[in-house]
Coordinates of C-alpha atoms and ligand atoms in Angstrom, one line a residue:
M1 CA 95.9 136.7 102.6
L2 CA 94.9 133.1 103.0
R3 CA 91.8 132.7 105.2
P4 CA 92.3 129.8 107.6
I5 CA 90.1 127.0 106.5
V6 CA 89.2 124.1 108.8
H7 CA 91.3 121.0 108.7
L8 CA 89.0 118.3 107.4
A9 CA 91.5 115.5 107.9
L10 CA 90.4 113.5 110.9
G11 CA 93.6 111.8 111.7
I12 CA 95.6 109.3 109.6
T13 CA 97.1 105.9 110.5
C14 CA 100.0 105.9 108.1
L15 CA 102.3 108.5 106.7
A16 CA 102.2 109.7 103.1
M17 CA 105.4 109.3 101.1
V18 CA 106.8 112.8 101.0
S19 CA 109.7 114.5 99.4
I20 CA 110.8 118.1 100.1
V21 CA 113.5 120.3 98.7
T22 CA 114.1 123.9 99.8
A23 CA 115.8 126.9 98.3
T24 CA 114.7 128.1 94.9
D25 CA 116.0 130.3 92.2
G26 CA 113.8 133.4 91.8
D27 CA 110.6 132.9 89.8
K28 CA 111.5 129.3 89.0
P29 CA 111.2 126.4 91.4
G30 CA 114.7 125.3 90.5
Q31 CA 113.8 121.7 91.4
H32 CA 112.0 118.9 89.6
A33 CA 109.2 117.0 91.3
V34 CA 107.2 113.9 90.2
A35 CA 104.6 112.1 92.2
S36 CA 102.9 109.1 90.7
A37 CA 101.2 105.8 91.6
H38 CA 104.3 103.7 91.1
P39 CA 107.9 104.2 92.0
A40 CA 109.1 102.9 88.6
A41 CA 106.9 105.5 86.8
T42 CA 108.2 108.3 89.0
A43 CA 111.7 107.0 88.2
A44 CA 110.9 107.2 84.5
G45 CA 109.9 110.8 84.9
R46 CA 113.1 111.5 86.7
E47 CA 115.3 109.9 84.1
I48 CA 113.7 112.0 81.4
L49 CA 114.0 115.3 83.4
D50 CA 117.6 114.4 84.2
G51 CA 118.2 113.8 80.5
G52 CA 117.2 117.3 79.5
G53 CA 113.5 116.9 79.1
N54 CA 110.8 119.2 80.4
A55 CA 107.7 118.5 82.5
F56 CA 105.8 117.5 79.4
D57 CA 108.4 115.0 78.3
A58 CA 108.4 113.6 81.8
A59 CA 104.6 113.3 81.7
I60 CA 104.9 111.2 78.5
A61 CA 107.4 109.0 80.3
V62 CA 105.4 108.6 83.4
A63 CA 102.1 107.9 81.5
A64 CA 103.8 105.3 79.4
A65 CA 105.5 103.7 82.4
L66 CA 102.2 103.6 84.3
A67 CA 100.7 101.8 81.3
V68 CA 103.2 99.1 81.8
V69 CA 103.5 98.8 85.6
E70 CA 99.9 99.8 86.6
P71 CA 97.9 98.1 83.9
Y72 CA 94.8 97.9 86.1
S73 CA 94.6 101.7 86.1
S74 CA 95.5 103.2 82.8
G75 CA 97.2 102.3 79.5
I76 CA 97.8 102.7 75.8
G77 CA 94.3 101.2 75.3
G78 CA 92.7 103.9 77.5
G79 CA 92.1 107.6 77.7
A80 CA 93.5 110.6 79.7
F81 CA 93.2 114.3 80.5
F82 CA 96.5 116.3 80.7
L83 CA 96.3 119.7 82.4
L84 CA 99.4 121.6 81.4
H85 CA 101.0 124.9 82.4
R86 CA 103.7 126.5 80.3
A87 CA 106.0 128.6 82.3
A88 CA 107.2 130.7 79.4
S89 CA 103.8 131.9 78.3
G90 CA 101.8 131.4 81.5
A91 CA 99.2 129.5 79.5
D92 CA 97.1 126.7 81.0
I93 CA 96.1 124.1 78.5
F94 CA 93.8 121.1 78.8
V95 CA 94.5 118.2 76.5
D96 CA 91.4 116.0 76.2
A97 CA 92.5 112.4 75.2
R98 CA 89.2 110.9 76.3
E99 CA 88.1 107.8 74.4
T100 CA 85.3 108.1 71.8
A101 CA 82.4 105.8 71.2
P102 CA 82.8 103.7 67.9
A103 CA 80.6 104.7 65.0
A104 CA 78.5 101.6 65.4
A105 CA 77.7 102.4 69.0
T106 CA 74.0 102.9 69.7
A107 CA 72.1 104.3 72.7
D108 CA 70.6 100.9 73.6
M109 CA 73.7 98.7 72.9
Y110 CA 73.9 97.5 76.5
L111 CA 70.2 96.8 76.9
D112 CA 68.6 93.3 76.4
A113 CA 65.5 92.5 74.5
Q114 CA 63.4 93.5 77.5
G115 CA 65.2 96.8 77.8
E116 CA 67.2 95.8 80.9
F117 CA 70.7 97.0 81.3
V118 CA 73.3 94.2 80.9
R119 CA 76.2 95.4 83.0
D120 CA 78.5 92.6 81.8
R121 CA 78.4 93.9 78.2
A122 CA 79.3 97.4 79.3
L123 CA 82.2 96.2 81.5
N124 CA 83.8 93.0 80.1
G125 CA 85.2 92.3 76.7
P126 CA 85.7 94.5 73.6
L127 CA 82.1 95.7 73.3
A128 CA 82.8 97.8 76.4
A129 CA 85.8 99.4 74.8
A130 CA 85.8 102.9 73.3
I131 CA 88.5 104.2 70.9
P132 CA 91.7 104.9 72.9
G133 CA 93.1 108.4 73.2
V134 CA 96.4 107.8 75.1
P135 CA 98.7 107.1 72.0
A136 CA 97.5 110.2 70.3
A137 CA 98.0 112.3 73.5
L138 CA 101.6 111.1 73.9
A139 CA 102.4 112.1 70.4
H140 CA 100.6 115.4 70.8
L141 CA 102.5 116.3 74.0
A142 CA 105.8 115.4 72.4
S143 CA 105.3 117.4 69.2
R144 CA 103.6 120.5 70.7
Y145 CA 105.2 120.8 74.2
G146 CA 108.1 118.5 74.7
K147 CA 111.8 118.9 73.9
L148 CA 112.7 115.3 73.4
P149 CA 111.6 112.8 70.7
L150 CA 109.3 109.9 71.7
T151 CA 112.2 107.5 71.1
T152 CA 113.7 109.0 74.2
S153 CA 110.7 109.7 76.4
L154 CA 109.2 106.3 75.8
A155 CA 112.4 104.4 76.4
P156 CA 111.9 103.8 80.1
A157 CA 108.5 102.3 79.5
I158 CA 109.8 100.1 76.7
R159 CA 112.5 98.9 79.0
L160 CA 110.0 98.1 81.7
A161 CA 107.8 96.2 79.3
K162 CA 110.7 94.1 78.0
E163 CA 112.5 93.5 81.3
G164 CA 109.3 93.1 83.3
F165 CA 108.4 94.4 86.7
A166 CA 107.7 92.7 90.1
I167 CA 104.1 93.1 91.1
G168 CA 103.0 94.4 94.5
P169 CA 100.0 93.7 96.7
R170 CA 97.8 96.2 94.8
Y171 CA 98.3 94.4 91.5
K172 CA 97.5 91.1 93.2
M173 CA 94.3 92.5 94.7
M174 CA 93.1 94.0 91.4
A175 CA 94.0 90.9 89.4
G176 CA 92.1 88.8 92.0
F177 CA 89.1 91.0 91.6
R178 CA 89.1 90.6 87.8
T179 CA 90.2 87.0 87.5
K180 CA 86.8 85.7 86.2
A181 CA 86.4 88.4 83.6
F182 CA 89.9 87.6 82.2
S183 CA 88.8 84.1 81.3
A184 CA 87.2 85.4 78.1
S185 CA 90.5 86.8 76.8
P186 CA 93.3 84.1 76.8
A187 CA 95.7 86.8 75.4
A188 CA 95.0 89.0 78.4
A189 CA 95.0 86.2 81.0
E190 CA 98.4 85.0 79.6
I191 CA 100.0 88.3 80.3
F192 CA 98.3 89.4 83.5
L193 CA 97.5 86.1 85.4
R194 CA 99.5 83.0 86.2
D195 CA 97.7 79.7 85.4
G196 CA 94.4 81.6 85.4
V197 CA 94.8 83.2 88.9
A198 CA 96.3 86.4 90.3
P199 CA 100.1 86.2 90.4
E200 CA 101.8 86.2 93.8
V201 CA 103.5 89.4 95.0
G202 CA 107.0 89.5 93.5
A203 CA 106.0 87.7 90.3
R204 CA 107.4 89.4 87.2
I205 CA 105.1 90.6 84.4
V206 CA 106.9 90.9 81.0
Q207 CA 104.9 92.5 78.1
L208 CA 106.8 91.9 74.9
D209 CA 103.9 92.8 72.6
L210 CA 103.3 96.0 74.5
A211 CA 107.0 96.8 74.2
A212 CA 106.7 96.3 70.4
T213 CA 103.6 98.6 70.2
L214 CA 105.4 101.3 72.3
E215 CA 108.4 100.9 70.0
S216 CA 106.4 101.5 66.9
I217 CA 104.7 104.6 68.5
A218 CA 108.2 105.8 69.5
S219 CA 109.6 105.5 66.0
D220 CA 106.6 106.2 63.8
G221 CA 104.3 108.3 66.0
A222 CA 100.7 107.8 66.8
E223 CA 99.9 107.0 63.2
S224 CA 101.4 103.6 63.8
F225 CA 98.7 102.9 66.4
Y226 CA 95.7 104.4 64.5
R227 CA 96.5 103.2 61.0
G228 CA 98.4 100.4 59.3
A229 CA 99.3 96.9 60.5
L230 CA 98.9 97.5 64.3
A231 CA 95.4 99.1 63.7
E232 CA 94.4 96.1 61.6
R233 CA 95.5 93.7 64.4
L234 CA 93.5 95.8 67.0
V235 CA 90.4 95.8 64.9
A236 CA 90.6 92.1 64.0
G237 CA 91.1 91.2 67.7
V238 CA 88.3 93.4 68.9
R239 CA 85.8 92.2 66.3
A240 CA 86.7 88.5 66.7
A241 CA 85.8 88.8 70.4
G242 CA 82.4 90.6 69.8
G243 CA 83.5 94.3 69.6
I244 CA 82.4 96.8 67.0
W245 CA 85.6 98.9 66.2
T246 CA 86.4 99.7 62.6
L247 CA 89.6 100.9 61.0
A248 CA 87.8 104.2 60.3
D249 CA 87.1 104.6 64.1
L250 CA 90.8 104.4 64.8
A251 CA 91.8 106.6 61.9
G252 CA 89.3 109.2 63.0
Y253 CA 90.5 109.6 66.6
A254 CA 91.8 113.1 67.5
V255 CA 92.8 114.7 70.8
K256 CA 91.2 118.0 71.5
E257 CA 92.6 121.1 73.4
R258 CA 89.9 122.8 75.4
P259 CA 90.0 125.9 77.7
P260 CA 90.2 124.7 81.4
I261 CA 87.5 125.6 83.9
V262 CA 88.7 128.5 86.1
T263 CA 87.1 129.7 89.3
M264 CA 88.2 131.6 92.4
Y265 CA 87.8 130.2 95.9
H266 CA 88.7 133.1 98.1
D267 CA 92.2 134.0 96.9
I268 CA 92.8 130.6 95.3
K269 CA 92.6 130.3 91.5
V270 CA 91.3 126.9 90.8
V271 CA 92.2 125.6 87.2
S272 CA 90.6 122.3 86.4
A273 CA 89.1 119.9 83.9
P274 CA 86.3 121.1 81.5
P275 CA 83.8 118.7 79.9
P276 CA 83.8 115.9 78.9
S277 CA 85.1 115.9 82.5
S278 CA 82.5 116.8 85.1
G279 CA 85.4 117.5 87.5
G280 CA 86.0 121.2 87.0
I281 CA 82.4 122.3 86.9
V282 CA 81.3 120.2 89.9
L283 CA 84.4 121.4 91.9
A284 CA 83.7 125.0 91.0
E285 CA 80.0 124.8 92.0
A286 CA 81.0 123.2 95.3
F287 CA 83.6 125.8 96.0
N288 CA 81.1 128.6 95.1
I289 CA 78.7 127.2 97.7
L290 CA 81.4 126.8 100.3
E291 CA 82.7 130.3 99.8
R292 CA 79.5 131.6 101.3
Y293 CA 80.6 130.1 104.7
D294 CA 83.3 131.0 107.1
L295 CA 84.3 127.3 107.4
A296 CA 86.9 128.1 110.1
A297 CA 84.2 129.6 112.3
L298 CA 81.9 126.5 112.1
S299 CA 82.0 123.5 114.4
E300 CA 83.5 120.4 112.9
V301 CA 80.2 118.7 112.3
D302 CA 78.7 121.8 110.6
R303 CA 81.8 122.1 108.4
V304 CA 81.5 118.5 107.2
H305 CA 77.7 118.9 106.8
V306 CA 78.2 122.0 104.6
V307 CA 80.8 120.3 102.5
I308 CA 78.4 117.3 102.1
E309 CA 75.5 119.6 101.1
A310 CA 77.8 121.4 98.6
M311 CA 78.7 118.0 97.1
R312 CA 75.1 117.0 96.9
R313 CA 74.0 120.1 94.9
A314 CA 77.0 120.1 92.6
Y315 CA 76.7 116.4 91.8
R316 CA 73.0 116.9 91.0
D317 CA 74.0 119.3 88.3
R318 CA 76.5 116.8 87.0
A319 CA 73.7 114.3 86.4
D320 CA 71.4 116.9 84.8
F321 CA 73.6 119.0 82.6
L322 CA 77.0 117.4 81.8
G323 CA 78.2 115.4 78.9
D324 CA 80.5 115.7 75.8
P325 CA 80.4 119.4 75.0
D326 CA 80.7 118.6 71.3
F327 CA 77.3 116.8 71.5
T328 CA 75.4 118.6 74.2
T329 CA 74.9 122.3 75.1
I330 CA 76.2 122.9 78.6
P331 CA 75.2 126.1 80.4
T332 CA 78.7 126.5 81.7
A333 CA 78.6 130.3 82.5
R334 CA 75.4 129.9 84.5
L335 CA 76.7 126.9 86.4
L336 CA 79.9 128.7 87.3
A337 CA 78.3 132.0 88.4
K338 CA 78.5 133.0 92.0
A339 CA 74.9 134.1 91.9
Y340 CA 73.9 130.6 90.8
A341 CA 75.7 129.2 93.9
D342 CA 73.6 131.6 96.0
S343 CA 70.4 130.1 94.5
L344 CA 71.8 126.5 95.1
A345 CA 72.5 127.4 98.8
K346 CA 69.3 129.2 99.6
D347 CA 67.7 126.0 101.0
L348 CA 70.9 124.8 102.7
S349 CA 70.2 124.5 106.4
L350 CA 72.9 124.2 108.9
E351 CA 70.5 122.1 111.1
T352 CA 69.2 119.4 108.7
A353 CA 70.3 117.5 105.7
T354 CA 68.5 118.4 102.4
P355 CA 67.0 115.2 101.0
S356 CA 68.2 114.7 97.4
A357 CA 64.6 114.1 96.4
A358 CA 63.8 117.7 97.6
L359 CA 66.2 119.1 94.9
P360 CA 64.7 119.7 91.4
A361 CA 64.2 116.3 89.7
I362 CA 66.4 115.5 86.7
G363 CA 65.6 113.5 83.6
I364 CA 68.0 111.0 84.7
K365 CA 72.1 107.9 84.3
P366 CA 75.6 106.6 85.8
E367 CA 80.9 105.7 85.8
G368 CA 84.7 103.1 86.7
E369 CA 86.9 103.5 89.6
D370 CA 90.4 102.5 88.8
T371 CA 92.3 105.2 86.9
T372 CA 95.6 106.9 87.9
H373 CA 96.9 110.4 88.5
F374 CA 100.3 111.9 88.5
S375 CA 101.7 115.4 89.1
V376 CA 104.9 116.9 87.6
L377 CA 106.7 120.2 88.1
D378 CA 110.0 121.0 86.4
A379 CA 112.7 123.4 87.5
D380 CA 111.5 126.0 85.1
G381 CA 108.0 126.0 86.5
N382 CA 106.3 124.0 83.7
R383 CA 103.7 121.7 85.3
V384 CA 101.4 118.8 84.5
A385 CA 98.4 117.3 86.3
A386 CA 97.4 114.2 84.5
T387 CA 94.6 111.7 85.2
L388 CA 94.5 108.6 83.0
S389 CA 92.1 105.6 82.9
V390 CA 91.0 102.3 81.5
N391 CA 88.0 102.7 83.8
Y392 CA 87.4 99.5 85.7
P393 CA 90.4 97.6 87.1
F394 CA 92.2 96.1 84.0
G395 CA 89.6 97.8 81.8
A396 CA 87.7 95.4 79.7
T397 CA 90.2 92.6 80.7
S398 CA 90.7 92.0 77.0
V399 CA 93.8 92.2 74.8
P400 CA 93.6 91.9 71.0
P401 CA 96.2 89.2 70.3
G402 CA 99.6 90.3 69.2
T403 CA 99.2 93.9 70.4
G404 CA 99.8 93.9 74.1
V405 CA 97.0 96.6 74.3
L406 CA 94.7 96.1 77.2
L407 CA 91.3 97.6 76.2
N408 CA 89.4 100.1 78.3
N409 CA 85.8 99.7 79.3
E410 CA 85.1 103.4 79.3
M411 CA 81.8 102.9 77.5
D412 CA 80.3 102.2 80.9
D413 CA 80.9 105.9 81.7
F414 CA 78.0 106.7 79.4
S415 CA 74.4 106.6 80.6
A416 CA 73.4 103.3 79.2
R417 CA 69.8 103.9 80.3
P418 CA 68.2 106.8 82.2
L419 CA 67.9 106.2 85.9
T420 CA 70.2 103.2 85.8
P421 CA 73.4 103.7 87.9
N422 CA 76.7 102.7 86.4
A423 CA 79.4 100.7 88.2
Y424 CA 80.0 103.7 90.5
G425 CA 76.4 104.2 91.3
L426 CA 76.2 107.4 89.3
V427 CA 73.1 108.3 87.4
G428 CA 72.8 110.6 84.4
A429 CA 70.6 112.0 81.7
G430 CA 70.4 112.5 77.9
A431 CA 73.4 114.8 78.0
N432 CA 75.6 111.6 78.6
A433 CA 73.6 109.1 76.4
I434 CA 75.7 106.9 74.0
A435 CA 76.2 108.3 70.5
P436 CA 78.8 107.5 67.8
G437 CA 82.0 109.5 68.2
K438 CA 80.9 110.9 71.5
R439 CA 83.2 111.0 74.6
P440 CA 81.7 109.5 77.8
L441 CA 81.4 111.9 80.7
S442 CA 84.3 111.5 83.1
S443 CA 85.0 112.5 86.7
M444 CA 88.8 112.8 86.2
T445 CA 89.8 116.1 87.8
P446 CA 93.4 117.1 87.3
T447 CA 93.7 120.5 89.0
F448 CA 96.0 123.4 89.7
L449 CA 95.5 125.5 92.8
I450 CA 97.2 128.9 92.6
T451 CA 97.7 131.7 95.0
P452 CA 100.3 134.4 94.7
R453 CA 102.5 132.4 97.0
R454 CA 101.7 128.7 96.5
I455 CA 101.0 126.5 93.5
G456 CA 99.5 123.1 94.0
I457 CA 99.2 120.2 91.5
I458 CA 96.6 117.7 92.5
G459 CA 94.4 114.8 91.3
T460 CA 93.4 111.2 92.1
P461 CA 91.7 108.1 90.7
G462 CA 88.4 107.0 92.2
G463 CA 85.5 107.1 89.8
S464 CA 82.6 109.3 90.9
R465 CA 84.5 110.0 94.2
I466 CA 87.4 111.8 92.3
I467 CA 85.8 115.2 92.5
S468 CA 84.9 115.0 96.2
M469 CA 88.5 113.8 97.0
V470 CA 90.0 116.7 95.1
L471 CA 87.7 119.1 96.9
I472 CA 88.8 117.7 100.3
G473 CA 92.4 117.8 99.3
A474 CA 92.0 121.4 98.0
L475 CA 90.5 122.5 101.3
E476 CA 93.7 121.2 103.0
F477 CA 95.7 123.3 100.5
A478 CA 93.5 126.2 101.4
R479 CA 94.4 125.7 105.0
D480 CA 98.1 126.2 104.0
L481 CA 99.0 122.5 104.8
P482 CA 101.6 120.5 102.9
P483 CA 100.8 117.9 100.2
S484 CA 101.2 115.1 102.7
E485 CA 98.0 116.4 104.3
W486 CA 96.1 116.8 101.0
V487 CA 96.7 113.2 100.1
S488 CA 96.1 111.8 103.6
A489 CA 92.9 113.6 104.5
K490 CA 90.1 111.3 105.5
R491 CA 87.5 111.0 102.8
F492 CA 83.7 111.3 102.7
H493 CA 81.5 111.7 99.7
H494 CA 78.0 112.6 98.5
Q495 CA 77.0 112.4 94.9
Y496 CA 73.3 113.3 95.0
L497 CA 72.1 109.8 94.3
P498 CA 72.2 107.5 96.1
D499 CA 71.1 109.9 98.9
E500 CA 73.8 108.8 101.4
V501 CA 77.1 110.0 102.7
Q502 CA 79.7 107.4 101.8
Y503 CA 82.9 107.5 103.8
E504 CA 86.1 105.5 103.8
K505 CA 86.7 103.0 106.6
G506 CA 87.3 105.0 109.7
G507 CA 86.7 108.3 107.7
L508 CA 84.3 109.8 110.2
S509 CA 84.6 109.6 114.0
E510 CA 81.8 108.1 116.0
G511 CA 80.9 111.6 117.2
L512 CA 80.7 113.0 113.7
Q513 CA 78.6 110.0 112.6
D514 CA 76.1 110.6 115.4
A515 CA 76.0 114.4 114.8
L516 CA 75.5 114.0 111.0
A517 CA 72.9 111.3 111.5
A518 CA 71.1 113.7 113.9
K519 CA 70.9 116.2 111.1
G520 CA 69.2 113.6 108.9
H521 CA 72.1 112.3 106.9
S522 CA 72.1 108.7 105.9
L523 CA 75.6 107.3 106.4
K524 CA 77.4 104.4 104.8
E525 CA 80.9 103.3 105.9
L526 CA 82.7 101.6 103.1
T527 CA 84.6 98.4 103.8
R528 CA 87.9 99.9 102.7
N529 CA 89.6 103.3 102.0
Y530 CA 89.7 104.7 98.5
G531 CA 91.7 107.0 96.2
N532 CA 95.3 107.3 95.3
M533 CA 96.2 111.0 95.2
H534 CA 99.7 112.2 94.1
A535 CA 100.4 115.9 94.6
V536 CA 103.1 118.5 94.2
L537 CA 103.5 122.0 95.9
W538 CA 105.7 124.8 94.9
D539 CA 105.8 127.4 97.7
K540 CA 107.4 130.3 95.9
R541 CA 108.0 132.5 98.8
A542 CA 109.3 129.8 101.1
G543 CA 111.4 128.5 98.3
V544 CA 110.1 125.0 98.9
V545 CA 109.1 122.2 96.5
D546 CA 107.3 119.4 98.1
A547 CA 105.6 116.3 96.8
A548 CA 103.6 113.5 98.3
S549 CA 102.0 110.2 97.4
D550 CA 98.8 108.8 99.0
P551 CA 99.6 106.5 101.9
R552 CA 96.7 104.3 100.7
G553 CA 98.7 103.3 97.6
E554 CA 102.2 102.2 96.6
G555 CA 103.3 105.3 94.8
G556 CA 106.5 107.3 94.8
A557 CA 107.1 111.0 95.2
Q558 CA 110.5 112.6 94.5
V559 CA 111.8 116.2 94.5
W560 CA 115.4 116.9 93.5
R561 CA 117.7 119.6 92.1
P562 CA 118.8 119.2 88.5
Q563 CA 122.5 118.4 88.2
P564 CA 124.4 121.4 86.7
Ligands
LIG601 N1 86.6 106.2 84.2 C1 86.7 107.1 85.3 C2 86.4 108.5 84.9 O1 86.6 108.9 83.8 O2 85.9 109.3 85.6

């Protein structure tokens, strides 16, 4: 039985884009569903599913199309996590295509002679770029899980790159935000700007070099990106602009499959991202703390307070313990234990906020906000939750000439210096210090939510706030609400440090603000809303497949029955 959980959404001003189809065929959904941040990417997934592909082929198509039409969020020059479920075997698989630090990276590479952190070096230009994982991930998905060749699944993206796409307001805003940084890379500015400024809404962006790069991956596989002429162009362009990549760095890149993090929240099995994502462990810790409370029986302010306090404690452990598991020992079993949550909650008062300074101190560092998420379900029940990133909007705003590859700036997700917050205000410790070949700690949290009756596929971009958004969306799932509510719920966030509750514009009513302040919370209203969640639900018993795209973005959600 589902326990009723309080509705955390505090009212929405616009409707999520929603698509629903009812009537299913036994144990299979019998319908396809795709929800992504751009209608052209959702259409790419649909084209591949209608052409005989499965959810994994569709994920390749959506990821590649997003690399073209949403270049400020993810791309061939970035990284990704793909959480997969294979209906035939019942297996959940996590594909880690996170970027890796180049071999010449050093712990102090972003510090000046006085030991001060130089943010510009970690954010702008090729020195900020780690070795991309997305090309390897697309090939890995196709060879291990897909039914179609890359020449088919990459075709929609190649077409979009060649023919161009018309930009929307979100592109214009992101390009405006990064205009100055683009000035150091004429090759990037020529593609993404118009006469050095953000293009007007409706302008067409054509990417012929990117189309050629995608075509070579389609015909020759990932090898064509990581070795040979294209790799040489990438390395030459990176080094000419001050970066440190080598051909050996590219040739040495490999995706890794890792067991997902699995936890139970009441009767919901939560399957989520393991390190080098912090998402699954932080989410599990927060759920374990919340499970001790009957949220439905609490007043609204007490519920929000308890959720904030759970976030505070779980994010503290993120800063202390989490990093690339191939480089640091993470006490995963201890952190996931229900008894550990009891100890975390023992000083949690319903009356007053716990100051973060009162929690055990950590040997402290800080992470990028853009990024993208999509969710796919196919008619057989295969599913994909994928979150992909170039980190900051338009990544490092740099393109090695002749490649069309926009470089990530994921190096900023490492802790460049203890106690120094990154672009998202996160702090961290030695577990996430820079080292050659290491993957920077991420917050990307692609997640499945599973009960005997309902299966949810959920995730979002949003830097450090990703995990708290997935938590709030998952609590809406737990309340038995549809995906439109998960993606629309009003958002608030606590990440241990800074010791403040951040909330999106209008995210907390005045009454809640006053009541939380009276408990001792320091509150900060952000100037805008945040997140761009895209979610799918398969309600097995009701025979319903439902999908929704966040009303804050420009995404598209579709559910449809395959043609016989
Ligand atoms: N760059 C955002 C993340 O990985 O969390």
